[in-house]
Amino acid sequence: MEGTAADTDVIVVGAGPTGLMLAGELRLGGARVVVIEKLAAPTGQSRGLGFTARAMETFDERGLLPRFGQGETLATSPVGHFGGAQFDFTVLEDAHFGARGIPQGDTEAVLEGWAGELGADIRRGWEFVSLTDGFLDGDGVEITVRTPQGEERTLRASYLAGCDGGSSRVRRAAGFDFPGTDATQGMYLADITGVELTPRFLGERLNNGMVMAAPLSQGVWRIIVCPDGRPAHDRERTVTFEEVAAAWQDITGEDISHGGASWVSSFTNATRQASEYRRGRVFLAGDAAHIHLPAGGQGLSTGVQDAANLGWKLASVIRGDAPRELLDTYHAERHPVGARLLMNTRAQGIVFLGGAESDPLRELMAELVRYDDVKRHLAGIVSHLDIRYDLAGTASGPTHPLLGRRMPPRLLVGADGETRIARLLHAGHGVLLDLADDETVRATAAGHADRVDVVTAVAKPTDGPDALAGATAVLIRPDGYV
């Protein structure tokens, strides 16, 4: 930061999954980062219970899966749904419905531990107050924060990232537009005790609404209650267990009022997306950039992938290894992904949560998911394995089908034995795969040894389609895309 001393390279506002993932990515790239979070301690409440297949791969590429306590392979389900229409996700190679049963609090704890070990300065109880003008064309950003002692002070950095949720103060302070549709329907979420329920892992559509129920731990159930025709809640209104129990009984006919709740909350189908993900030196990621109906853990997962996309690019610019124009590709790549997320969650809401007027759509969806091509398409959407960035302009000559797509999980065999491609990405470097033992290929990366790891190996044969067919060399970005 020219002209005045910076406290850090990047200030990240928000210590949820997105902000913590971004902090870790920045530290892997060598950037200094301060994370400020207004909550003095995690709430322990977990709105999300898992993440998508692509988010799971992203964590694997950083060596984080063992930290979730189940080794490098977490419990996944081959069966998922789109708007309540259930089908087998294994029709798509490498696909499943993602990691299930992992409370968001556990994900945040894993990411906070990882980012802290890498040297991120995480300051809890620090609240973002305001942003000083000049961030669009200045040489840095300056913000006012409130410390745990109630004092206001100034922090300066080269860049600012708003990862502070759907009501983002950073988004408002920086003047981002946030167009979309207002909430029309209110729904409930609760962790309840003292009752025994029938599991409804993927949700069940009944006459008066939709309900979901899954055991969290011994004696604790997570329920979601979506009554037909229930108006949207005031975000500031306190939701009671009695209200949730009444809605549950109205839909299922089951009385759970004798139980209790350790936590109750509400959510809506409001859908909005920031018009731009970057304004000068300010970025938005996660729920600060896009809000939608929660469906299949896609919100947390998209935020984590936003961070993985932005982190290596921002660190590269800070190091001086890349021009500032690289930062424009964050919006160019992730905004279409966010728009597609909003499209698919709105569609699922109409099909799954609509009243009797949506019955024809539900019947049509039940017919369509009998076709493998439809299953592949829908599985690709909600697993996030179908993402393809437009990188054709970076290639010379004919392009390979993998260009712009995530590198699928494959085993490689080299001089040191077998290794998984995900393991090669743990350091957050780019990886150049030399698949033909070509000295010329290796020489192209000779001047980039500090940020591109060269691996000479061959792909282990697979029974299914060979994603690497015809490839003699593959350059993989730090975020796992070819």
PDB file of C-alpha atoms in Angstrom, residues 163-452:
ATOM      1  CA  CYS A 163     -17.350 -12.374   3.529  1.00  0.00           C
ATOM      2  CA  ASP A 164     -19.846 -11.148   6.102  1.00  0.00           C
ATOM      3  CA  GLY A 165     -23.034 -12.860   5.035  1.00  0.00           C
ATOM      4  CA  GLY A 166     -26.305 -11.995   3.380  1.00  0.00           C
ATOM      5  CA  SER A 167     -26.701  -8.714   5.284  1.00  0.00           C
ATOM      6  CA  SER A 168     -23.111  -7.715   4.440  1.00  0.00           C
ATOM      7  CA  ARG A 169     -22.073  -4.339   5.807  1.00  0.00           C
ATOM      8  CA  VAL A 170     -19.092  -4.329   3.467  1.00  0.00           C
ATOM      9  CA  ARG A 171     -21.397  -4.715   0.477  1.00  0.00           C
ATOM     10  CA  ARG A 172     -23.495  -1.752   1.551  1.00  0.00           C
ATOM     11  CA  ALA A 173     -20.537   0.416   2.523  1.00  0.00           C
ATOM     12  CA  ALA A 174     -18.825  -0.139  -0.849  1.00  0.00           C
ATOM     13  CA  GLY A 175     -22.002   0.597  -2.816  1.00  0.00           C
ATOM     14  CA  PHE A 176     -22.497  -2.764  -4.505  1.00  0.00           C
ATOM     15  CA  ASP A 177     -25.901  -3.250  -6.162  1.00  0.00           C
ATOM     16  CA  PHE A 178     -27.735  -6.340  -4.875  1.00  0.00           C
ATOM     17  CA  PRO A 179     -30.695  -6.928  -7.193  1.00  0.00           C
ATOM     18  CA  GLY A 180     -33.039  -9.875  -6.987  1.00  0.00           C
ATOM     19  CA  THR A 181     -36.375 -10.956  -5.565  1.00  0.00           C
ATOM     20  CA  ASP A 182     -37.737 -10.413  -2.074  1.00  0.00           C
ATOM     21  CA  ALA A 183     -38.799 -13.252   0.178  1.00  0.00           C
ATOM     22  CA  THR A 184     -42.290 -14.634  -0.365  1.00  0.00           C
ATOM     23  CA  GLN A 185     -42.172 -17.693   1.892  1.00  0.00           C
ATOM     24  CA  GLY A 186     -41.006 -18.340   5.433  1.00  0.00           C
ATOM     25  CA  MET A 187     -39.561 -21.614   6.716  1.00  0.00           C
ATOM     26  CA  TYR A 188     -38.194 -23.009   9.990  1.00  0.00           C
ATOM     27  CA  LEU A 189     -35.075 -24.846  11.066  1.00  0.00           C
ATOM     28  CA  ALA A 190     -34.460 -26.358  14.510  1.00  0.00           C
ATOM     29  CA  ASP A 191     -32.356 -28.839  16.463  1.00  0.00           C
ATOM     30  CA  ILE A 192     -34.788 -30.646  18.744  1.00  0.00           C
ATOM     31  CA  THR A 193     -34.543 -33.126  21.615  1.00  0.00           C
ATOM     32  CA  GLY A 194     -36.898 -35.341  23.592  1.00  0.00           C
ATOM     33  CA  VAL A 195     -38.646 -36.798  20.540  1.00  0.00           C
ATOM     34  CA  GLU A 196     -38.215 -39.747  18.184  1.00  0.00           C
ATOM     35  CA  LEU A 197     -38.830 -39.105  14.510  1.00  0.00           C
ATOM     36  CA  THR A 198     -38.897 -40.984  11.249  1.00  0.00           C
ATOM     37  CA  PRO A 199     -35.805 -40.004   9.257  1.00  0.00           C
ATOM     38  CA  ARG A 200     -36.576 -37.897   6.205  1.00  0.00           C
ATOM     39  CA  PHE A 201     -33.031 -37.249   5.009  1.00  0.00           C
ATOM     40  CA  LEU A 202     -33.875 -35.675   1.653  1.00  0.00           C
ATOM     41  CA  GLY A 203     -37.173 -34.182   2.691  1.00  0.00           C
ATOM     42  CA  GLU A 204     -40.742 -35.364   2.210  1.00  0.00           C
ATOM     43  CA  ARG A 205     -43.525 -33.511   0.449  1.00  0.00           C
ATOM     44  CA  LEU A 206     -46.889 -33.787   2.279  1.00  0.00           C
ATOM     45  CA  ASN A 207     -50.254 -32.115   1.843  1.00  0.00           C
ATOM     46  CA  ASN A 208     -49.513 -28.866   3.659  1.00  0.00           C
ATOM     47  CA  GLY A 209     -45.800 -28.458   3.031  1.00  0.00           C
ATOM     48  CA  MET A 210     -42.398 -30.113   3.103  1.00  0.00           C
ATOM     49  CA  VAL A 211     -40.445 -31.448   6.089  1.00  0.00           C
ATOM     50  CA  MET A 212     -36.970 -32.859   6.584  1.00  0.00           C
ATOM     51  CA  ALA A 213     -35.621 -34.764   9.581  1.00  0.00           C
ATOM     52  CA  ALA A 214     -32.172 -36.215  10.233  1.00  0.00           C
ATOM     53  CA  PRO A 215     -30.450 -37.374  13.434  1.00  0.00           C
ATOM     54  CA  LEU A 216     -27.529 -35.129  14.396  1.00  0.00           C
ATOM     55  CA  SER A 217     -26.341 -37.038  17.438  1.00  0.00           C
ATOM     56  CA  GLN A 218     -27.775 -39.222  20.184  1.00  0.00           C
ATOM     57  CA  GLY A 219     -31.162 -37.745  21.004  1.00  0.00           C
ATOM     58  CA  VAL A 220     -30.790 -34.667  18.765  1.00  0.00           C
ATOM     59  CA  TRP A 221     -32.691 -34.227  15.494  1.00  0.00           C
ATOM     60  CA  ARG A 222     -32.335 -31.525  12.846  1.00  0.00           C
ATOM     61  CA  ILE A 223     -35.672 -30.632  11.327  1.00  0.00           C
ATOM     62  CA  ILE A 224     -36.640 -28.265   8.538  1.00  0.00           C
ATOM     63  CA  VAL A 225     -40.278 -27.232   8.228  1.00  0.00           C
ATOM     64  CA  CYS A 226     -41.584 -25.515   5.086  1.00  0.00           C
ATOM     65  CA  PRO A 227     -45.325 -24.789   5.388  1.00  0.00           C
ATOM     66  CA  ASP A 228     -47.259 -23.985   2.226  1.00  0.00           C
ATOM     67  CA  GLY A 229     -48.333 -20.360   2.004  1.00  0.00           C
ATOM     68  CA  ARG A 230     -46.460 -19.192   5.102  1.00  0.00           C
ATOM     69  CA  PRO A 231     -45.485 -15.524   4.585  1.00  0.00           C
ATOM     70  CA  ALA A 232     -41.852 -14.505   4.921  1.00  0.00           C
ATOM     71  CA  HIS A 233     -40.611 -13.788   8.427  1.00  0.00           C
ATOM     72  CA  ASP A 234     -39.273 -10.507   9.704  1.00  0.00           C
ATOM     73  CA  ARG A 235     -35.557 -11.232  10.141  1.00  0.00           C
ATOM     74  CA  GLU A 236     -35.585  -9.523  13.519  1.00  0.00           C
ATOM     75  CA  ARG A 237     -38.514 -11.526  14.913  1.00  0.00           C
ATOM     76  CA  THR A 238     -37.699 -14.260  17.426  1.00  0.00           C
ATOM     77  CA  VAL A 239     -38.914 -17.710  16.382  1.00  0.00           C
ATOM     78  CA  THR A 240     -40.148 -20.041  19.149  1.00  0.00           C
ATOM     79  CA  PHE A 241     -40.105 -23.827  19.394  1.00  0.00           C
ATOM     80  CA  GLU A 242     -43.873 -23.770  19.928  1.00  0.00           C
ATOM     81  CA  GLU A 243     -44.279 -22.096  16.541  1.00  0.00           C
ATOM     82  CA  VAL A 244     -42.073 -24.698  14.872  1.00  0.00           C
ATOM     83  CA  ALA A 245     -43.869 -27.588  16.600  1.00  0.00           C
ATOM     84  CA  ALA A 246     -47.258 -26.268  15.471  1.00  0.00           C
ATOM     85  CA  ALA A 247     -46.078 -26.048  11.866  1.00  0.00           C
ATOM     86  CA  TRP A 248     -44.621 -29.578  12.072  1.00  0.00           C
ATOM     87  CA  GLN A 249     -47.919 -30.977  13.375  1.00  0.00           C
ATOM     88  CA  ASP A 250     -49.919 -29.148  10.706  1.00  0.00           C
ATOM     89  CA  ILE A 251     -47.851 -30.786   7.950  1.00  0.00           C
ATOM     90  CA  THR A 252     -47.121 -34.256   9.386  1.00  0.00           C
ATOM     91  CA  GLY A 253     -49.867 -34.798  11.941  1.00  0.00           C
ATOM     92  CA  GLU A 254     -47.145 -35.628  14.504  1.00  0.00           C
ATOM     93  CA  ASP A 255     -47.067 -33.892  17.891  1.00  0.00           C
ATOM     94  CA  ILE A 256     -43.531 -32.898  18.941  1.00  0.00           C
ATOM     95  CA  SER A 257     -44.582 -30.213  21.405  1.00  0.00           C
ATOM     96  CA  HIS A 258     -43.514 -32.374  24.372  1.00  0.00           C
ATOM     97  CA  GLY A 259     -39.899 -32.050  23.218  1.00  0.00           C
ATOM     98  CA  GLY A 260     -37.607 -29.088  23.273  1.00  0.00           C
ATOM     99  CA  ALA A 261     -35.136 -27.279  21.069  1.00  0.00           C
ATOM    100  CA  SER A 262     -31.521 -26.327  21.591  1.00  0.00           C
ATOM    101  CA  TRP A 263     -31.782 -23.923  18.696  1.00  0.00           C
ATOM    102  CA  VAL A 264     -34.515 -22.584  16.411  1.00  0.00           C
ATOM    103  CA  SER A 265     -34.221 -20.273  13.457  1.00  0.00           C
ATOM    104  CA  SER A 266     -35.968 -19.286  10.257  1.00  0.00           C
ATOM    105  CA  PHE A 267     -35.073 -18.645   6.656  1.00  0.00           C
ATOM    106  CA  THR A 268     -36.765 -17.506   3.469  1.00  0.00           C
ATOM    107  CA  ASN A 269     -36.593 -17.869  -0.287  1.00  0.00           C
ATOM    108  CA  ALA A 270     -35.167 -14.380  -0.899  1.00  0.00           C
ATOM    109  CA  THR A 271     -32.859 -14.491  -3.923  1.00  0.00           C
ATOM    110  CA  ARG A 272     -30.267 -11.813  -4.715  1.00  0.00           C
ATOM    111  CA  GLN A 273     -26.866 -11.495  -6.353  1.00  0.00           C
ATOM    112  CA  ALA A 274     -24.379  -8.642  -6.385  1.00  0.00           C
ATOM    113  CA  SER A 275     -24.102  -7.090  -9.842  1.00  0.00           C
ATOM    114  CA  GLU A 276     -20.335  -7.152  -9.536  1.00  0.00           C
ATOM    115  CA  TYR A 277     -18.031  -9.146  -7.269  1.00  0.00           C
ATOM    116  CA  ARG A 278     -15.267  -6.544  -7.366  1.00  0.00           C
ATOM    117  CA  ARG A 279     -15.319  -2.768  -6.981  1.00  0.00           C
ATOM    118  CA  GLY A 280     -11.788  -1.442  -7.109  1.00  0.00           C
ATOM    119  CA  ARG A 281      -9.989  -2.943  -4.146  1.00  0.00           C
ATOM    120  CA  VAL A 282     -13.095  -4.447  -2.521  1.00  0.00           C
ATOM    121  CA  PHE A 283     -14.344  -7.982  -3.207  1.00  0.00           C
ATOM    122  CA  LEU A 284     -17.436  -9.927  -2.177  1.00  0.00           C
ATOM    123  CA  ALA A 285     -17.604 -13.676  -1.647  1.00  0.00           C
ATOM    124  CA  GLY A 286     -20.079 -16.199  -0.280  1.00  0.00           C
ATOM    125  CA  ASP A 287     -23.450 -15.013   1.011  1.00  0.00           C
ATOM    126  CA  ALA A 288     -22.267 -11.408   0.797  1.00  0.00           C
ATOM    127  CA  ALA A 289     -22.330 -11.888  -2.978  1.00  0.00           C
ATOM    128  CA  HIS A 290     -25.351 -14.180  -3.352  1.00  0.00           C
ATOM    129  CA  ILE A 291     -28.317 -15.283  -1.219  1.00  0.00           C
ATOM    130  CA  HIS A 292     -30.854 -17.953  -2.117  1.00  0.00           C
ATOM    131  CA  LEU A 293     -33.050 -20.731  -0.823  1.00  0.00           C
ATOM    132  CA  PRO A 294     -30.777 -23.270   0.922  1.00  0.00           C
ATOM    133  CA  ALA A 295     -30.831 -26.466  -1.118  1.00  0.00           C
ATOM    134  CA  GLY A 296     -28.307 -29.278  -0.790  1.00  0.00           C
ATOM    135  CA  GLY A 297     -25.557 -27.371   1.008  1.00  0.00           C
ATOM    136  CA  GLN A 298     -24.912 -25.240  -2.050  1.00  0.00           C
ATOM    137  CA  GLY A 299     -24.519 -21.907  -0.260  1.00  0.00           C
ATOM    138  CA  LEU A 300     -21.581 -22.873   1.952  1.00  0.00           C
ATOM    139  CA  SER A 301     -20.046 -24.843  -0.903  1.00  0.00           C
ATOM    140  CA  THR A 302     -20.260 -21.979  -3.376  1.00  0.00           C
ATOM    141  CA  GLY A 303     -18.713 -19.587  -0.853  1.00  0.00           C
ATOM    142  CA  VAL A 304     -15.787 -21.954  -0.289  1.00  0.00           C
ATOM    143  CA  GLN A 305     -15.251 -22.141  -4.040  1.00  0.00           C
ATOM    144  CA  ASP A 306     -15.492 -18.346  -4.362  1.00  0.00           C
ATOM    145  CA  ALA A 307     -12.653 -18.150  -1.849  1.00  0.00           C
ATOM    146  CA  ALA A 308     -10.575 -20.788  -3.625  1.00  0.00           C
ATOM    147  CA  ASN A 309     -10.924 -18.867  -6.882  1.00  0.00           C
ATOM    148  CA  LEU A 310     -10.117 -15.451  -5.427  1.00  0.00           C
ATOM    149  CA  GLY A 311      -7.397 -16.455  -2.981  1.00  0.00           C
ATOM    150  CA  TRP A 312      -4.633 -17.599  -5.326  1.00  0.00           C
ATOM    151  CA  LYS A 313      -5.288 -14.736  -7.738  1.00  0.00           C
ATOM    152  CA  LEU A 314      -5.168 -12.054  -5.065  1.00  0.00           C
ATOM    153  CA  ALA A 315      -2.034 -13.557  -3.518  1.00  0.00           C
ATOM    154  CA  SER A 316      -0.360 -13.695  -6.944  1.00  0.00           C
ATOM    155  CA  VAL A 317      -1.025  -9.986  -7.550  1.00  0.00           C
ATOM    156  CA  ILE A 318       0.180  -9.069  -4.062  1.00  0.00           C
ATOM    157  CA  ARG A 319       3.405 -11.027  -4.629  1.00  0.00           C
ATOM    158  CA  GLY A 320       3.921  -9.221  -7.923  1.00  0.00           C
ATOM    159  CA  ASP A 321       3.725 -12.419  -9.974  1.00  0.00           C
ATOM    160  CA  ALA A 322       0.613 -11.390 -11.906  1.00  0.00           C
ATOM    161  CA  PRO A 323      -0.896  -8.157 -13.275  1.00  0.00           C
ATOM    162  CA  ARG A 324      -3.810  -6.569 -11.450  1.00  0.00           C
ATOM    163  CA  GLU A 325      -6.021  -7.448 -14.425  1.00  0.00           C
ATOM    164  CA  LEU A 326      -6.018 -11.044 -13.169  1.00  0.00           C
ATOM    165  CA  LEU A 327      -8.367  -9.889 -10.422  1.00  0.00           C
ATOM    166  CA  ASP A 328     -11.056  -9.112 -13.022  1.00  0.00           C
ATOM    167  CA  THR A 329     -11.298 -12.832 -13.764  1.00  0.00           C
ATOM    168  CA  TYR A 330     -12.731 -13.431 -10.289  1.00  0.00           C
ATOM    169  CA  HIS A 331     -15.990 -11.734 -11.275  1.00  0.00           C
ATOM    170  CA  ALA A 332     -15.842 -13.104 -14.824  1.00  0.00           C
ATOM    171  CA  GLU A 333     -15.582 -16.689 -13.578  1.00  0.00           C
ATOM    172  CA  ARG A 334     -17.597 -16.722 -10.380  1.00  0.00           C
ATOM    173  CA  HIS A 335     -20.510 -14.396 -11.202  1.00  0.00           C
ATOM    174  CA  PRO A 336     -21.946 -16.821 -13.811  1.00  0.00           C
ATOM    175  CA  VAL A 337     -21.572 -19.632 -11.274  1.00  0.00           C
ATOM    176  CA  GLY A 338     -23.533 -17.584  -8.752  1.00  0.00           C
ATOM    177  CA  ALA A 339     -26.227 -16.791 -11.306  1.00  0.00           C
ATOM    178  CA  ARG A 340     -26.600 -20.495 -12.097  1.00  0.00           C
ATOM    179  CA  LEU A 341     -26.812 -21.231  -8.369  1.00  0.00           C
ATOM    180  CA  LEU A 342     -29.696 -18.787  -8.010  1.00  0.00           C
ATOM    181  CA  MET A 343     -31.425 -20.277 -11.041  1.00  0.00           C
ATOM    182  CA  ASN A 344     -31.240 -23.839  -9.757  1.00  0.00           C
ATOM    183  CA  THR A 345     -32.293 -23.032  -6.189  1.00  0.00           C
ATOM    184  CA  ARG A 346     -35.251 -20.966  -7.400  1.00  0.00           C
ATOM    185  CA  ALA A 347     -36.294 -23.822  -9.673  1.00  0.00           C
ATOM    186  CA  GLN A 348     -36.028 -26.299  -6.817  1.00  0.00           C
ATOM    187  CA  GLY A 349     -38.060 -24.030  -4.585  1.00  0.00           C
ATOM    188  CA  ILE A 350     -40.891 -23.832  -7.114  1.00  0.00           C
ATOM    189  CA  VAL A 351     -40.952 -27.612  -7.570  1.00  0.00           C
ATOM    190  CA  PHE A 352     -40.395 -28.723  -3.978  1.00  0.00           C
ATOM    191  CA  LEU A 353     -42.026 -25.987  -1.939  1.00  0.00           C
ATOM    192  CA  GLY A 354     -44.870 -24.868  -4.160  1.00  0.00           C
ATOM    193  CA  GLY A 355     -48.410 -25.783  -3.209  1.00  0.00           C
ATOM    194  CA  ALA A 356     -50.919 -27.712  -5.301  1.00  0.00           C
ATOM    195  CA  GLU A 357     -50.152 -25.427  -8.244  1.00  0.00           C
ATOM    196  CA  SER A 358     -46.716 -27.101  -8.510  1.00  0.00           C
ATOM    197  CA  ASP A 359     -48.115 -30.658  -8.701  1.00  0.00           C
ATOM    198  CA  PRO A 360     -47.804 -30.802 -12.526  1.00  0.00           C
ATOM    199  CA  LEU A 361     -44.152 -29.742 -12.267  1.00  0.00           C
ATOM    200  CA  ARG A 362     -43.468 -32.409  -9.640  1.00  0.00           C
ATOM    201  CA  GLU A 363     -45.043 -35.055 -11.865  1.00  0.00           C
ATOM    202  CA  LEU A 364     -42.985 -33.886 -14.843  1.00  0.00           C
ATOM    203  CA  MET A 365     -39.741 -33.925 -12.818  1.00  0.00           C
ATOM    204  CA  ALA A 366     -40.493 -37.485 -11.659  1.00  0.00           C
ATOM    205  CA  GLU A 367     -40.757 -38.506 -15.325  1.00  0.00           C
ATOM    206  CA  LEU A 368     -37.648 -36.626 -16.469  1.00  0.00           C
ATOM    207  CA  VAL A 369     -35.285 -38.090 -13.874  1.00  0.00           C
ATOM    208  CA  ARG A 370     -35.862 -41.544 -15.352  1.00  0.00           C
ATOM    209  CA  TYR A 371     -33.554 -40.513 -18.214  1.00  0.00           C
ATOM    210  CA  ASP A 372     -29.802 -40.819 -17.657  1.00  0.00           C
ATOM    211  CA  ASP A 373     -29.024 -37.644 -19.620  1.00  0.00           C
ATOM    212  CA  VAL A 374     -31.319 -35.650 -17.346  1.00  0.00           C
ATOM    213  CA  LYS A 375     -29.784 -37.244 -14.256  1.00  0.00           C
ATOM    214  CA  ARG A 376     -26.282 -36.332 -15.458  1.00  0.00           C
ATOM    215  CA  HIS A 377     -27.323 -32.757 -16.110  1.00  0.00           C
ATOM    216  CA  LEU A 378     -29.048 -32.240 -12.769  1.00  0.00           C
ATOM    217  CA  ALA A 379     -26.320 -34.049 -10.821  1.00  0.00           C
ATOM    218  CA  GLY A 380     -23.711 -31.820 -12.455  1.00  0.00           C
ATOM    219  CA  ILE A 381     -25.614 -28.697 -11.443  1.00  0.00           C
ATOM    220  CA  VAL A 382     -26.093 -29.434  -7.751  1.00  0.00           C
ATOM    221  CA  SER A 383     -22.731 -31.174  -7.214  1.00  0.00           C
ATOM    222  CA  HIS A 384     -20.963 -28.200  -8.880  1.00  0.00           C
ATOM    223  CA  LEU A 385     -18.956 -30.661 -10.961  1.00  0.00           C
ATOM    224  CA  ASP A 386     -20.319 -29.116 -14.159  1.00  0.00           C
ATOM    225  CA  ILE A 387     -18.555 -25.758 -13.673  1.00  0.00           C
ATOM    226  CA  ARG A 388     -16.482 -24.734 -16.663  1.00  0.00           C
ATOM    227  CA  TYR A 389     -14.590 -21.454 -16.816  1.00  0.00           C
ATOM    228  CA  ASP A 390     -14.149 -19.827 -20.207  1.00  0.00           C
ATOM    229  CA  LEU A 391     -10.400 -20.219 -20.731  1.00  0.00           C
ATOM    230  CA  ALA A 392     -10.439 -20.713 -24.494  1.00  0.00           C
ATOM    231  CA  GLY A 393      -8.762 -17.333 -24.967  1.00  0.00           C
ATOM    232  CA  THR A 394      -5.722 -18.560 -23.022  1.00  0.00           C
ATOM    233  CA  ALA A 395      -5.123 -21.524 -25.325  1.00  0.00           C
ATOM    234  CA  SER A 396      -3.350 -21.686 -28.670  1.00  0.00           C
ATOM    235  CA  GLY A 397      -4.530 -24.255 -31.173  1.00  0.00           C
ATOM    236  CA  PRO A 398      -7.175 -26.940 -30.562  1.00  0.00           C
ATOM    237  CA  THR A 399      -8.543 -27.134 -27.026  1.00  0.00           C
ATOM    238  CA  HIS A 400      -8.978 -30.221 -24.860  1.00  0.00           C
ATOM    239  CA  PRO A 401     -12.375 -31.098 -23.284  1.00  0.00           C
ATOM    240  CA  LEU A 402     -10.824 -30.575 -19.819  1.00  0.00           C
ATOM    241  CA  LEU A 403      -9.886 -26.942 -20.472  1.00  0.00           C
ATOM    242  CA  GLY A 404     -11.625 -24.753 -17.891  1.00  0.00           C
ATOM    243  CA  ARG A 405     -13.011 -27.719 -15.951  1.00  0.00           C
ATOM    244  CA  ARG A 406     -11.923 -29.071 -12.613  1.00  0.00           C
ATOM    245  CA  MET A 407      -9.269 -31.774 -12.748  1.00  0.00           C
ATOM    246  CA  PRO A 408     -11.067 -35.050 -11.955  1.00  0.00           C
ATOM    247  CA  PRO A 409      -9.668 -37.302  -9.217  1.00  0.00           C
ATOM    248  CA  ARG A 410      -7.052 -39.597 -10.774  1.00  0.00           C
ATOM    249  CA  LEU A 411      -4.194 -41.741  -9.599  1.00  0.00           C
ATOM    250  CA  LEU A 412      -0.779 -41.018 -11.102  1.00  0.00           C
ATOM    251  CA  VAL A 413       2.163 -43.387 -11.241  1.00  0.00           C
ATOM    252  CA  GLY A 414       5.648 -41.845 -11.189  1.00  0.00           C
ATOM    253  CA  ALA A 415       9.166 -42.559 -10.037  1.00  0.00           C
ATOM    254  CA  ASP A 416       8.090 -42.342  -6.395  1.00  0.00           C
ATOM    255  CA  GLY A 417       5.050 -44.596  -6.803  1.00  0.00           C
ATOM    256  CA  GLU A 418       1.362 -43.725  -6.836  1.00  0.00           C
ATOM    257  CA  THR A 419      -0.127 -40.411  -5.806  1.00  0.00           C
ATOM    258  CA  ARG A 420      -3.487 -38.686  -6.083  1.00  0.00           C
ATOM    259  CA  ILE A 421      -3.731 -35.443  -8.032  1.00  0.00           C
ATOM    260  CA  ALA A 422      -5.435 -33.789  -5.040  1.00  0.00           C
ATOM    261  CA  ARG A 423      -2.305 -34.395  -2.942  1.00  0.00           C
ATOM    262  CA  LEU A 424      -0.224 -32.465  -5.465  1.00  0.00           C
ATOM    263  CA  LEU A 425      -2.318 -29.348  -4.783  1.00  0.00           C
ATOM    264  CA  HIS A 426      -1.922 -29.255  -0.995  1.00  0.00           C
ATOM    265  CA  ALA A 427       0.687 -26.477  -1.147  1.00  0.00           C
ATOM    266  CA  GLY A 428      -1.620 -24.195  -3.118  1.00  0.00           C
ATOM    267  CA  HIS A 429       0.750 -24.105  -6.095  1.00  0.00           C
ATOM    268  CA  GLY A 430      -0.056 -24.653  -9.727  1.00  0.00           C
ATOM    269  CA  VAL A 431       0.844 -28.150 -10.966  1.00  0.00           C
ATOM    270  CA  LEU A 432       2.239 -29.024 -14.377  1.00  0.00           C
ATOM    271  CA  LEU A 433       1.678 -32.692 -15.188  1.00  0.00           C
ATOM    272  CA  ASP A 434       4.255 -34.020 -17.632  1.00  0.00           C
ATOM    273  CA  LEU A 435       2.462 -37.137 -18.861  1.00  0.00           C
ATOM    274  CA  ALA A 436       4.893 -37.984 -21.679  1.00  0.00           C
ATOM    275  CA  ASP A 437       8.267 -37.545 -19.960  1.00  0.00           C
ATOM    276  CA  ASP A 438       8.944 -34.541 -22.189  1.00  0.00           C
ATOM    277  CA  GLU A 439      11.937 -32.404 -21.250  1.00  0.00           C
ATOM    278  CA  THR A 440      10.585 -29.529 -23.343  1.00  0.00           C
ATOM    279  CA  VAL A 441       7.392 -29.453 -21.255  1.00  0.00           C
ATOM    280  CA  ARG A 442       9.375 -29.408 -18.025  1.00  0.00           C
ATOM    281  CA  ALA A 443      11.571 -26.590 -19.321  1.00  0.00           C
ATOM    282  CA  THR A 444       8.533 -24.312 -19.784  1.00  0.00           C
ATOM    283  CA  ALA A 445       8.078 -24.202 -16.002  1.00  0.00           C
ATOM    284  CA  ALA A 446      11.742 -23.748 -15.127  1.00  0.00           C
ATOM    285  CA  GLY A 447      11.334 -20.081 -14.252  1.00  0.00           C
ATOM    286  CA  HIS A 448       8.289 -20.652 -12.061  1.00  0.00           C
ATOM    287  CA  ALA A 449       9.545 -23.238  -9.579  1.00  0.00           C
ATOM    288  CA  ASP A 450       8.333 -21.165  -6.617  1.00  0.00           C
ATOM    289  CA  ARG A 451       4.697 -21.406  -7.703  1.00  0.00           C
ATOM    290  CA  VAL A 452       4.386 -24.279 -10.201  1.00  0.00           C
TER     291      VAL A 452
END
